[in-house]
XYZ file of C-alpha atoms in Angstrom:
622
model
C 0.000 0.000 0.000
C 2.775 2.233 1.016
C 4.961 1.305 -1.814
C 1.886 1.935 -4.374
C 1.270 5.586 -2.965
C 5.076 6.355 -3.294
C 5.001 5.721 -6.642
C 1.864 7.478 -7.418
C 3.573 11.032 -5.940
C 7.173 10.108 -7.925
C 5.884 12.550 -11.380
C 5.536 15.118 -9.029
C 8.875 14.614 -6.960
C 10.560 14.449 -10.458
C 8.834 18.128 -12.020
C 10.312 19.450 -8.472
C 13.909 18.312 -8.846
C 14.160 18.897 -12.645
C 12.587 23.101 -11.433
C 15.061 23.237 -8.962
C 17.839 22.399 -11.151
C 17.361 24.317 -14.122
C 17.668 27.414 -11.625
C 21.031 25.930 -10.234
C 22.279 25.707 -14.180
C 21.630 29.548 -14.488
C 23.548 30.488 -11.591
C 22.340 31.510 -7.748
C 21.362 35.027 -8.927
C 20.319 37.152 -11.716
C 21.691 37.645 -14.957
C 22.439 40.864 -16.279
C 23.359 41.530 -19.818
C 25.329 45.213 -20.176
C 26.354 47.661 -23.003
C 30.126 48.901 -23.115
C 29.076 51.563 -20.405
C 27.667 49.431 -17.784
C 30.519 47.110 -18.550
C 32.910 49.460 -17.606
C 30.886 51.068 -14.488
C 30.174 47.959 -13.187
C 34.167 46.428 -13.652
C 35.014 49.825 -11.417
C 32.213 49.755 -9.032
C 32.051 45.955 -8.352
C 34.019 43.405 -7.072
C 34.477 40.779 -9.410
C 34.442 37.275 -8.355
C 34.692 35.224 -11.195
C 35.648 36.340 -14.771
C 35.882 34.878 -18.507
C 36.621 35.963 -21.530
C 35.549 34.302 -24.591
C 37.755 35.927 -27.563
C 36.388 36.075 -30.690
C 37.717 37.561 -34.498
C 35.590 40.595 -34.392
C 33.931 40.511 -30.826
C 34.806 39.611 -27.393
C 32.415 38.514 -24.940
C 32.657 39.097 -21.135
C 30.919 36.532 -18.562
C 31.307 37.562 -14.791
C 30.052 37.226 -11.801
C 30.089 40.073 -8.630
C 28.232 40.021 -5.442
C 25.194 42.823 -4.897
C 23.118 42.798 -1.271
C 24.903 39.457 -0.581
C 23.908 37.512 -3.607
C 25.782 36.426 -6.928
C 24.928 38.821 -9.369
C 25.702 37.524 -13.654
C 26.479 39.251 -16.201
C 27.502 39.310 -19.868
C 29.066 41.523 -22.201
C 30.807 42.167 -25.684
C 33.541 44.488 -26.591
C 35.836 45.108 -29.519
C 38.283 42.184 -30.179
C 41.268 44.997 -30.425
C 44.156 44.847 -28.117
C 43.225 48.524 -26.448
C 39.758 47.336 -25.574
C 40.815 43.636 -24.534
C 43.553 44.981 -22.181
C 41.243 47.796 -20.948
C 39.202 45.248 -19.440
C 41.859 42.795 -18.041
C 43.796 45.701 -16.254
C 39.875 46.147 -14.385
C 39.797 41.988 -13.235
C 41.285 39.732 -11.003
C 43.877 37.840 -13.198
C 44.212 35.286 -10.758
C 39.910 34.853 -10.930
C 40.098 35.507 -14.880
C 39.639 32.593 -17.688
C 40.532 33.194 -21.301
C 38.507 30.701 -24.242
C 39.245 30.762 -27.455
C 36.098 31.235 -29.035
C 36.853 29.354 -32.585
C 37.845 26.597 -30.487
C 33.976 26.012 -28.855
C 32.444 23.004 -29.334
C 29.045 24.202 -31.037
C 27.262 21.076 -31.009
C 27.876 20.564 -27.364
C 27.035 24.133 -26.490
C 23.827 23.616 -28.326
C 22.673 20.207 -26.740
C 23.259 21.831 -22.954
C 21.488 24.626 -24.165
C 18.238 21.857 -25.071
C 18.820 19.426 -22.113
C 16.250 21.130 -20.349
C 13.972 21.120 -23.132
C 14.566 17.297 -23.899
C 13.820 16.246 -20.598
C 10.260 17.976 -20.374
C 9.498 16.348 -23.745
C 10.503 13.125 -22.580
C 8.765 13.439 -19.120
C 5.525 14.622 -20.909
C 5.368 11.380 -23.023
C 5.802 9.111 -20.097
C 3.250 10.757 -18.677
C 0.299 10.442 -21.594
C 2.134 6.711 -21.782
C 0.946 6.407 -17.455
C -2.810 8.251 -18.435
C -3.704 5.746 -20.838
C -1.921 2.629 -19.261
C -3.030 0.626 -16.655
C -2.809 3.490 -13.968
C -4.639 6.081 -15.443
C -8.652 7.209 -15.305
C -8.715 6.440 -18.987
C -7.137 2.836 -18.594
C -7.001 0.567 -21.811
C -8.969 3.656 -23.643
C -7.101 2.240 -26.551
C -7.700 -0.959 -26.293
C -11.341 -1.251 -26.080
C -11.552 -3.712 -29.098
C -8.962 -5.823 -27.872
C -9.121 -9.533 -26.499
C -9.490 -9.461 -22.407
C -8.156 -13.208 -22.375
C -5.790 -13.644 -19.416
C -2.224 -15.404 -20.407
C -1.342 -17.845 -18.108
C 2.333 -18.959 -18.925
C 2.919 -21.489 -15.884
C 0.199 -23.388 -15.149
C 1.397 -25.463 -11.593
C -2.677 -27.174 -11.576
C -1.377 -31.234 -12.620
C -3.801 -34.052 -12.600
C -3.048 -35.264 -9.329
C -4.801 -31.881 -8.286
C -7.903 -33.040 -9.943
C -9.896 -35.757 -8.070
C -13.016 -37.943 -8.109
C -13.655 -37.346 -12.371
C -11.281 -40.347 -13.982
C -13.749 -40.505 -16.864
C -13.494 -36.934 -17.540
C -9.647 -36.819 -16.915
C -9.194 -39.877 -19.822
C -11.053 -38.308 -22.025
C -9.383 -35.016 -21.589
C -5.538 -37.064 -22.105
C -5.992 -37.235 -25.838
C -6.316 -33.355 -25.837
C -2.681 -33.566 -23.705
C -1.082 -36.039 -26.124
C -2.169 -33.889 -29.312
C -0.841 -30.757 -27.698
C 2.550 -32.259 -26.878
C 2.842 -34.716 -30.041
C 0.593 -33.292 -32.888
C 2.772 -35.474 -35.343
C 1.372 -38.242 -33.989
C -1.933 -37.422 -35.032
C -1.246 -35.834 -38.189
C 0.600 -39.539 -39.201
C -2.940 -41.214 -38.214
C -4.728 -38.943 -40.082
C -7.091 -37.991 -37.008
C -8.667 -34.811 -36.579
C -8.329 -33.691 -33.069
C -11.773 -31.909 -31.335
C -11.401 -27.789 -32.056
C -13.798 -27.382 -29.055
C -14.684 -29.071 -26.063
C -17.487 -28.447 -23.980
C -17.289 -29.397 -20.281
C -20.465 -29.327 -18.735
C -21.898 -29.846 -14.884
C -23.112 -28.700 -11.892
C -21.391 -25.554 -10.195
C -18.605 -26.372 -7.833
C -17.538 -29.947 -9.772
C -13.869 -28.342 -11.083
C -15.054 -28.081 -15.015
C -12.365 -24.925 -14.569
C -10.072 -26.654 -12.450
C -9.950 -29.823 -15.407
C -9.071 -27.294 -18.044
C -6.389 -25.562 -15.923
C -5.159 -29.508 -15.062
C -4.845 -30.227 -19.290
C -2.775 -26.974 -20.211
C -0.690 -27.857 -16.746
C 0.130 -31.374 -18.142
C 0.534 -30.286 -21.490
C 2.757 -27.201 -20.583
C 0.959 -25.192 -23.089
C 0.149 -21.167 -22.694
C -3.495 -20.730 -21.379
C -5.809 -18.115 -22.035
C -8.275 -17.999 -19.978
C -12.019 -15.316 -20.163
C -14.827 -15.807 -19.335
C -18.359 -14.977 -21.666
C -19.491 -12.032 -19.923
C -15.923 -10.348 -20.878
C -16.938 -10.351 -25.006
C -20.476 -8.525 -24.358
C -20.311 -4.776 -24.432
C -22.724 -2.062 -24.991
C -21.700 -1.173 -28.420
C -22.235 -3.429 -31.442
C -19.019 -4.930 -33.065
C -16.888 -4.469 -29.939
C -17.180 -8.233 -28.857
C -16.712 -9.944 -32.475
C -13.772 -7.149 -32.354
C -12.114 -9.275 -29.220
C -13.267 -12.728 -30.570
C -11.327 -12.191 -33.709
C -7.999 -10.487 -31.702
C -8.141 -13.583 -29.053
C -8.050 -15.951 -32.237
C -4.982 -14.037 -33.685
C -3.107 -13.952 -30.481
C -3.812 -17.854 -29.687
C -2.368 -18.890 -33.005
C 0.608 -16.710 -32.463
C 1.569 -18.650 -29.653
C 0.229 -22.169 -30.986
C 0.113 -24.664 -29.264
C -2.231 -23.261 -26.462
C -5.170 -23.855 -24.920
C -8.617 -20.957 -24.947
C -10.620 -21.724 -22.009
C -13.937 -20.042 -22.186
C -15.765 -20.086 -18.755
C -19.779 -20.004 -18.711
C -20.148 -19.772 -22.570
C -23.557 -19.650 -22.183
C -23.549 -15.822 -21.337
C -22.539 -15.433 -25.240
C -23.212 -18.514 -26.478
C -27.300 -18.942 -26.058
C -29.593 -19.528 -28.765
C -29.839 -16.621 -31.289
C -33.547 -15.057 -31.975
C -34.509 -16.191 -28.580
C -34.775 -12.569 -27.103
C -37.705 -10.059 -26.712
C -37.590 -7.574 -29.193
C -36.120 -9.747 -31.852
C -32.778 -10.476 -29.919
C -29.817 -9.241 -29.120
C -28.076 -7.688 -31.451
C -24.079 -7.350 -29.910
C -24.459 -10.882 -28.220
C -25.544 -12.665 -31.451
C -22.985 -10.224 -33.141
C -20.131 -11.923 -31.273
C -21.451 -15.348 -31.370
C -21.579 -15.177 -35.117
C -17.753 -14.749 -35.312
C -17.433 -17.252 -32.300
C -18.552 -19.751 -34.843
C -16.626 -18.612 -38.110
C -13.270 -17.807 -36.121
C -13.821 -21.823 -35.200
C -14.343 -22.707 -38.528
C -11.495 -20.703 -39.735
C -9.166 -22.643 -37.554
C -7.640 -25.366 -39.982
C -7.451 -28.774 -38.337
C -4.359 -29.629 -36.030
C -3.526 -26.054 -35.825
C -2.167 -26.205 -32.420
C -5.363 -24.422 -31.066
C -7.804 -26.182 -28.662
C -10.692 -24.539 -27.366
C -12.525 -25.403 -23.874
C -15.718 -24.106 -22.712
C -17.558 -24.351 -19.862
C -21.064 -24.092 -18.792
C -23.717 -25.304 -16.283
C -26.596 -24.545 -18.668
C -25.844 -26.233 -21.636
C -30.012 -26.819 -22.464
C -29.659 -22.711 -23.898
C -26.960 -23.007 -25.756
C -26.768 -21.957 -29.803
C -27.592 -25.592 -31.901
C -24.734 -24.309 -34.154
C -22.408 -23.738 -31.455
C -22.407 -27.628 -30.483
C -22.667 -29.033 -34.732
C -19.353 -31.349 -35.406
C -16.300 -29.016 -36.433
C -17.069 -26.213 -33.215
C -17.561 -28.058 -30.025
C -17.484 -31.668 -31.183
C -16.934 -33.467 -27.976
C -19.283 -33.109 -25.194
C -18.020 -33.937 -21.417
C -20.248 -33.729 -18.587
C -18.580 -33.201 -15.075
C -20.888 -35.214 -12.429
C -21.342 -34.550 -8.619
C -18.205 -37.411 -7.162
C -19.795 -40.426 -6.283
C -18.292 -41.957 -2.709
C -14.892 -42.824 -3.782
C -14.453 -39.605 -5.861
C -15.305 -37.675 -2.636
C -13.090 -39.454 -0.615
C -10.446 -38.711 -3.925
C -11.207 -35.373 -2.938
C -10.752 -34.998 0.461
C -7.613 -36.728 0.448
C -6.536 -34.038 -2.292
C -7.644 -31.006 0.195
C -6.825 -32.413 3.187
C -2.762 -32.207 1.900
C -2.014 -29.472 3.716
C -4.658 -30.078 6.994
C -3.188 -30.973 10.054
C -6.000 -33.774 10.735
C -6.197 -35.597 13.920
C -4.784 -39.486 13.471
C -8.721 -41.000 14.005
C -10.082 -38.655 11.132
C -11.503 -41.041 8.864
C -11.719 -39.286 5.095
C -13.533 -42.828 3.795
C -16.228 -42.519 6.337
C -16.777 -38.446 5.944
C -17.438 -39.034 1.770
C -19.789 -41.399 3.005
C -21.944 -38.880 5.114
C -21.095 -36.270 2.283
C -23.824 -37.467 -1.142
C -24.494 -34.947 -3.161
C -21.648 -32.721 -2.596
C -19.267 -31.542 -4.986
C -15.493 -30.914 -4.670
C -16.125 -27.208 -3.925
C -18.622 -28.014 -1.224
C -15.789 -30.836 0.276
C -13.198 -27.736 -0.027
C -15.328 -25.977 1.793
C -15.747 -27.822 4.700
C -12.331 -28.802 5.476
C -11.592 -25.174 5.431
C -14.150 -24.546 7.324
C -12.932 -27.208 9.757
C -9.618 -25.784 9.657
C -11.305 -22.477 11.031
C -13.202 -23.950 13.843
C -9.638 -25.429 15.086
C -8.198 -21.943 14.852
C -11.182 -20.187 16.642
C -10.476 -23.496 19.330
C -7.336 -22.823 19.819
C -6.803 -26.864 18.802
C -3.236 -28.051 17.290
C -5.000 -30.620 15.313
C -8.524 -30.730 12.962
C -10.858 -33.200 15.263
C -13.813 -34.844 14.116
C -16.223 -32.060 15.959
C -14.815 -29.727 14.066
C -15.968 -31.278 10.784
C -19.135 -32.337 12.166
C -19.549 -28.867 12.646
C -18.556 -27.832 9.366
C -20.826 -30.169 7.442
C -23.787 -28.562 9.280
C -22.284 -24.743 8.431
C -22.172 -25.970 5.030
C -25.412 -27.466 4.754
C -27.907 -25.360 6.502
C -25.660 -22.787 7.741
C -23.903 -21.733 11.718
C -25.804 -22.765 14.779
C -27.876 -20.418 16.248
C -26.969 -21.563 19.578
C -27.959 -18.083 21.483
C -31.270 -18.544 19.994
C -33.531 -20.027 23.357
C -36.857 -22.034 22.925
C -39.341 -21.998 25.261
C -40.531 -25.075 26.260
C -43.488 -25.838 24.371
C -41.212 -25.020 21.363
C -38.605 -27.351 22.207
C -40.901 -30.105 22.346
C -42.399 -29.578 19.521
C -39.148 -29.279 17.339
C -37.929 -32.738 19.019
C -41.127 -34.475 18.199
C -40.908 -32.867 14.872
C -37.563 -34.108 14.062
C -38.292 -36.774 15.734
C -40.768 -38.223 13.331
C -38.670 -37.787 10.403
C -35.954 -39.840 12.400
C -38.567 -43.119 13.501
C -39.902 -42.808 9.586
C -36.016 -43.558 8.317
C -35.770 -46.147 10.788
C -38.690 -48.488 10.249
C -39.405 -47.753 6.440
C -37.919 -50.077 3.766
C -35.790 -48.183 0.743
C -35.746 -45.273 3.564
C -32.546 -42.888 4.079
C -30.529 -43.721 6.798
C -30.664 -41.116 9.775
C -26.906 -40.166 10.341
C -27.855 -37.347 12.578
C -30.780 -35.120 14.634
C -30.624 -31.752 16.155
C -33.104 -29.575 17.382
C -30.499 -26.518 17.425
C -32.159 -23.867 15.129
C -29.564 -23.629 11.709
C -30.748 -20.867 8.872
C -34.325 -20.448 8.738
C -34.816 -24.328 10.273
C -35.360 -25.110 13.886
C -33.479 -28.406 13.738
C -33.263 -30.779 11.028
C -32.283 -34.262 10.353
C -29.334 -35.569 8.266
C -30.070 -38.347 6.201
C -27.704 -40.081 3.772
C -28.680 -43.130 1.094
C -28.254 -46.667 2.032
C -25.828 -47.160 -1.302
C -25.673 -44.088 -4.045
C -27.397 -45.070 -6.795
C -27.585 -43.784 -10.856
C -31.427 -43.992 -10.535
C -33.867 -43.860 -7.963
C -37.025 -46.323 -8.114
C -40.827 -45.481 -8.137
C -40.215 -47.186 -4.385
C -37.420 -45.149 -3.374
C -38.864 -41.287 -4.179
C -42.367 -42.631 -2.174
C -40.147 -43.670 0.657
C -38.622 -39.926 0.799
C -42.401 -38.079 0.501
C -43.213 -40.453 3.714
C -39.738 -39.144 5.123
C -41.057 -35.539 4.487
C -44.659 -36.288 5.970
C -42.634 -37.614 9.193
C -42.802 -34.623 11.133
C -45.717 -32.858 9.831
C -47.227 -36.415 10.983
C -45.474 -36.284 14.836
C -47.060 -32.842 14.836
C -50.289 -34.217 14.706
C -50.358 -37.559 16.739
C -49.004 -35.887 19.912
C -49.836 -32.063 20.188
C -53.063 -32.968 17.887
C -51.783 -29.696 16.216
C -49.612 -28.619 13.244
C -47.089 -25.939 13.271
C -45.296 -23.846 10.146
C -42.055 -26.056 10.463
C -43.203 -28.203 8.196
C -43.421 -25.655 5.234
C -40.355 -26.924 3.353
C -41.229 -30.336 4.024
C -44.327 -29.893 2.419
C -42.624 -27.745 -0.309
C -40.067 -30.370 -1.175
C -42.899 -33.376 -1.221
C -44.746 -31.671 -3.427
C -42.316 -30.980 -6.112
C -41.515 -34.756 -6.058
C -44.398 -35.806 -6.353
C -45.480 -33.728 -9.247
C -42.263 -34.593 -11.170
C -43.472 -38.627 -10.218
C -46.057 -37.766 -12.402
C -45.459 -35.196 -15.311
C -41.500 -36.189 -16.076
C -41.585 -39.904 -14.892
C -44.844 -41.154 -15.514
C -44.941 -43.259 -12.435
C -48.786 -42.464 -11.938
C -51.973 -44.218 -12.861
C -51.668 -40.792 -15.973
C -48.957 -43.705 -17.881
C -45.716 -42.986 -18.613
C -46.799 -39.746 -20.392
C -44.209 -36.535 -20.167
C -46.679 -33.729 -19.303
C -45.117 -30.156 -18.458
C -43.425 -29.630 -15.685
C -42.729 -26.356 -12.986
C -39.235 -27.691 -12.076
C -37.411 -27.744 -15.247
C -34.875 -24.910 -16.341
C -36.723 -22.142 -18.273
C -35.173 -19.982 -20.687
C -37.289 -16.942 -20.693
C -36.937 -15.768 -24.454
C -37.643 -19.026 -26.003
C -40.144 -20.487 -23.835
C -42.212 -17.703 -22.362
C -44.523 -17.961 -25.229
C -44.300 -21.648 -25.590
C -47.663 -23.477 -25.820
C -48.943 -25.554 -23.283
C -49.480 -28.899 -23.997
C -51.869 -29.795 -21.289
C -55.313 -29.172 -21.288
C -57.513 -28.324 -18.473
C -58.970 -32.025 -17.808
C -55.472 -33.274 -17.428
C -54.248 -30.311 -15.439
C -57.296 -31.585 -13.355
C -55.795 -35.216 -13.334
C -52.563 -33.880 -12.696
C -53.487 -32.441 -9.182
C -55.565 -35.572 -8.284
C -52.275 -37.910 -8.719
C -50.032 -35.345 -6.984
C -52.507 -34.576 -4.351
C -53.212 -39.433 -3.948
C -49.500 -39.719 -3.768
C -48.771 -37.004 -0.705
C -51.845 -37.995 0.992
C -50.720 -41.271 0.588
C -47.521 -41.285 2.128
C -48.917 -39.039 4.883
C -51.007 -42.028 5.645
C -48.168 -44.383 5.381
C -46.206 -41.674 7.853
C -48.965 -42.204 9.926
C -49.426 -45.695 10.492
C -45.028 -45.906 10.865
C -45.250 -43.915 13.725
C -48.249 -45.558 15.941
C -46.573 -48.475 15.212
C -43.158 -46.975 16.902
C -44.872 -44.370 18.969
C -42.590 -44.897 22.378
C -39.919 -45.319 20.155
C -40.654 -41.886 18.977
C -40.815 -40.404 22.534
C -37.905 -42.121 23.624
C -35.848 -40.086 20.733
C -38.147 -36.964 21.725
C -36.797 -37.142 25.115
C -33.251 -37.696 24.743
C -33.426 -34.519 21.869
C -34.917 -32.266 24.583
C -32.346 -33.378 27.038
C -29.261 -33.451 24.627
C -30.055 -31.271 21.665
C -28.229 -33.207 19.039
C -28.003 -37.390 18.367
C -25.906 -39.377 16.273
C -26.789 -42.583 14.091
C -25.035 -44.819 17.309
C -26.672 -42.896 19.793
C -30.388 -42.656 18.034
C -29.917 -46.978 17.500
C -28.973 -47.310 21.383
C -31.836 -44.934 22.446
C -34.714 -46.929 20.584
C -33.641 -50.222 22.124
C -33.726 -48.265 25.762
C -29.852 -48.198 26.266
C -28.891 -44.852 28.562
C -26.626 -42.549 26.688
C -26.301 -40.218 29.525
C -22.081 -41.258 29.841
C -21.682 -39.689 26.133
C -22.575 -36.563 27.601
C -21.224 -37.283 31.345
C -18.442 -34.464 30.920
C -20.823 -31.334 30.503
C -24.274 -31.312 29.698
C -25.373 -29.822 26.404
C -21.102 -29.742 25.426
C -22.391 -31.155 21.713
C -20.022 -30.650 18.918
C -22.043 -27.754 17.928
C -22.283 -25.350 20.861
C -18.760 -26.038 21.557
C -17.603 -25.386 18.088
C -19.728 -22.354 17.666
């Protein structure tokens, strides 16, 4: 900071030191210039202090110097060049103070450049300074550059495969693209074509980015990286302007690598706008596409784009020759995540009984940002702990931050309240107990996280690629659990349900418009859920009429109230079961998968908590 503000004063220090020394080169005083008269007057009158006398073939000229009110006083003359006149004026000065110069023998050209030093260095020091106003430090930064390509060069790329966990698939396919860039010969002798573009696709957070960094690390290639939003500007032309400069650049410094982050922001489907479109996006996806088909094959040039919305994207953007080869990045499935881990965890100082296998199991559905995140998180609970090592509280802890947010320990329930959270939670716990194709409870609290009062954390038996008609009614009776508790013991209901309800609903309606697992068939009708992009399907016709809107409802509306009944007749079965877990919540606040198994048979649990009451890993941690 202090270094940055030094430099922004050093123009200024500079015009200050050049002022003060062009006044130094003329001399502490004033210069006079005098006719014969003065010259004489002031060579009786004055005390001379330094004298010189430049002799030329017709003139002389006299340079002195004499003190007035105690400063240095200049002067100049001319005079004759005859012997009276010359020796008229040396009988007046100091001979010892007195230089004689030849005046044929000056050096013109140097006398001249002195005489424009000062003149040269303003000139230069005003060019440096238009060079600073439009470079990167100025108001009017890049002001000449507005056209040009905003791709970052990245020279050394450290990212290597071994950074890159829990996507094998994705990393094999992605090799090729390393062997071309390193042995293009290779290819060339085959007579293969190697993909111009690839198109990673995927949920945020799953490393798309990260992958592409990985290939131009391996391959040791330049990487030029930009992302969508940097080619759209308010004036027409401006972004094909930079499409066509980042093309020119890349194949300057082929072979390299273009990575284009969330395409989709100029890459969606032309025409698709209100008001006919829009023109500068369209503008600069149109030259997109002919810069790619410009590129001869095996150029050296391989473009990789990214995007988590690939359903909007241009048809002629993803046509053979442009982005060819289509790679989705999935969510890691158990052993990916515990890939993962291991690969964040390198420089964690984890306690010795941290178990990374066990933690990917209690982790589905999150990717290898969310897995990033809570080790770091973890990391910063041990800090805050003052802890020399990352214990397994401290990642409960984080898993729960990440999920639903911090615990809201200061928040206080009244009674009432707290019973009715623990039965709440309570019911979804018995429901994933005793149902068959149920999640497995890992975990209930009833300390309030977010906008929740407590929640339970549920993870599948085994992760599966597809769910059965079985499985999705087993997680709307899940969801019913607590809305069901609600109403067996406080022969109530309460607004803590809302996202239960919320989240039931939605499956069931996709049950029965997207997987026809109704007594509608296995018809596709349309659906609320999917991903809507507003200038193409805003005025989209609806393909359902009003009757089977009607039927619609009636299937959603037999499959909830079905598995609310189901709910239901789970927990009379298990009622003191319930209570039991109801109990222990109030008492304890938070239960684990071993604790919740020992409380249903009757076991006490009281020594897990024998060291403090209410000490669970989330008050302490928070």
């Amino acid at each position: 900071m202090q270094k940055n503000r030094f430099i922004s004063y050093l123009p200024y220090l500079i015009v200050i030191i050049a002022i003060l020394s062009l006044f130094n080169m003329n001399g502490s005083g004033v210069t006079e210039t005098l006719s014969y008269q003065d010259l004489q007057k002031t060579l009786k009158n004055e005390k001379i202090t330094e004298s010189q006398l430049s002799i030329g073939e017709n003139v002389t000229t006299v340079h002195g110097v004499y003190t007035k009110d105690e400063r240095q006083v200049g002067f100049t003359a001319t005079i004759p060049s005859t012997t009276d006149e010359i020796s008229a004026v040396i009988e007046e000065l100091d001979e010892s103070k007195l230089t004689i110069v030849d005046a044929d023998a000056s050096n013109l050209f140097l006398d001249t450049l002195l005489t424009l030093i000062p003149f040269i260095f303003f000139g230069v020091f005003a060019v440096w300074m238009i060079n600073r106003m439009n470079g990167a430090g100025g108001a009017n930064s890049k002001a000449f550059e507005f056209s040009k390509s905003r791709a970052r060069l990245e020279g050394k790329i450290r990212v290597r495969f071994d950074d890159v966990a829990g996507c094998d698939e994705e990393k094999q396919e992605m090799q090729e693209i390393i062997e071309y860039l390193k042995y293009p010969k290779k290819f060339e002798k085959m007579g293969a074509r190697i993909p111009k573009g690839i198109l990673l696709v995927g949920h945020p957070g799953t490393g798309k980015t990260l992958l592409a960094k990985a290939v131009a690390g391996e391959a040791n290639v330049p990487f030029y990286s930009i992302s969508g939003s940097d080619f759209v500007e308010m004036f027409v032309g401006v972004g094909a302007s930079r499409v066509r400069d980042m093309f020119k650049k890349a194949q300057q410094t082929a072979p390299c690598m273009i990575f284009i982050d969330e395409i989709d922001a100029v890459g969606r489907q032309r025409g698709a706008g209100f008001g006919g479109g829009h023109d500068e996006r369209e503008q600069t996806l149109n030259q997109l596409l002919v810069e790619m088909d410009g590129m001869e094959d095996n150029t050296g040039v391989v473009v990789i784009a990214a995007t988590n919305r690939p359903d909007v994207l241009d048809p002629a953007l993803l046509r053979a020759g442009r982005f060819d080869r289509q790679i989705t990045v999935s969510l890691p499935d158990r052993k990916g995540r515990e890939a993962i881990l291991k690969v964040h965890a390198r420089n964690k100082h984890l306690a010795q009984d941290i178990d990374l296998g066990a933690l990917a199991k209690r982790t589905p559905g999150f990717s290898g940002a969310d897995l990033e995140n809570v080790l770091n998180e973890a990391a910063i609970l041990a800090v805050r702990e003052n802890s020399d090592e990352i214990h397994m509280k401290q990642i409960d802890e984080a898993i729960d931050r990440v999920m639903m947010g911090p615990a809201k320990v200061s928040r206080t329930y009244d009674e009432k309240t707290k019973k009715l959270v623990a039965y709440h939670e309570s019911g979804h716990a018995i429901v994933g107990l005793f149902l068959e194709n149920a999640q497995v409870v890992q975990k209930v609290t009833i300390i309030p996280r977010g906008q929740a009062g407590g929640y339970n954390l549920m993870t599948p038996k085994e992760e599966k690629m597809m769910n059965t008609k079985n499985d999705l009614m087993a997680s709307i009776t899940s969801y019913m659990g607590g809305r069901v508790a609600e109403e067996m013991f406080f022969d109530d209901v309460t607004t803590g349900a809302v996202n239960d309800i919320e989240r039931a609903t939605n499956l069931a309606k996709d049950m029965v418009t997207l997987y026809g697992m109704s007594d509608l068939g296995p018809i596709k009708y349309n659906s609320g859920n999917e991903n809507v992009f507003l200038g193409r399907d805003y005025n989209s016709p609806n393909n359902v009429s009003g009757e089977v809107a009607y039927e619609i409802d009636q299937e959603v509306r037999k499959i909830v109230n079905g598995c609310h009944d189901k709910a239901m007749e789970i927990i009379r079965a298990h009622s003191d079961e319930l209570e039991r877990i109801a109990a222990a919540l109030i008492e304890y606040e938070t239960l684990t998968a071993e604790q919740i198994q020992r409380v249903v048979k009757g076991e006490d649990i009281s020594s897990d908590f024998s060291s403090k009451k209410n000490t669970q890993p989330e008050a302490a941690a928070a």
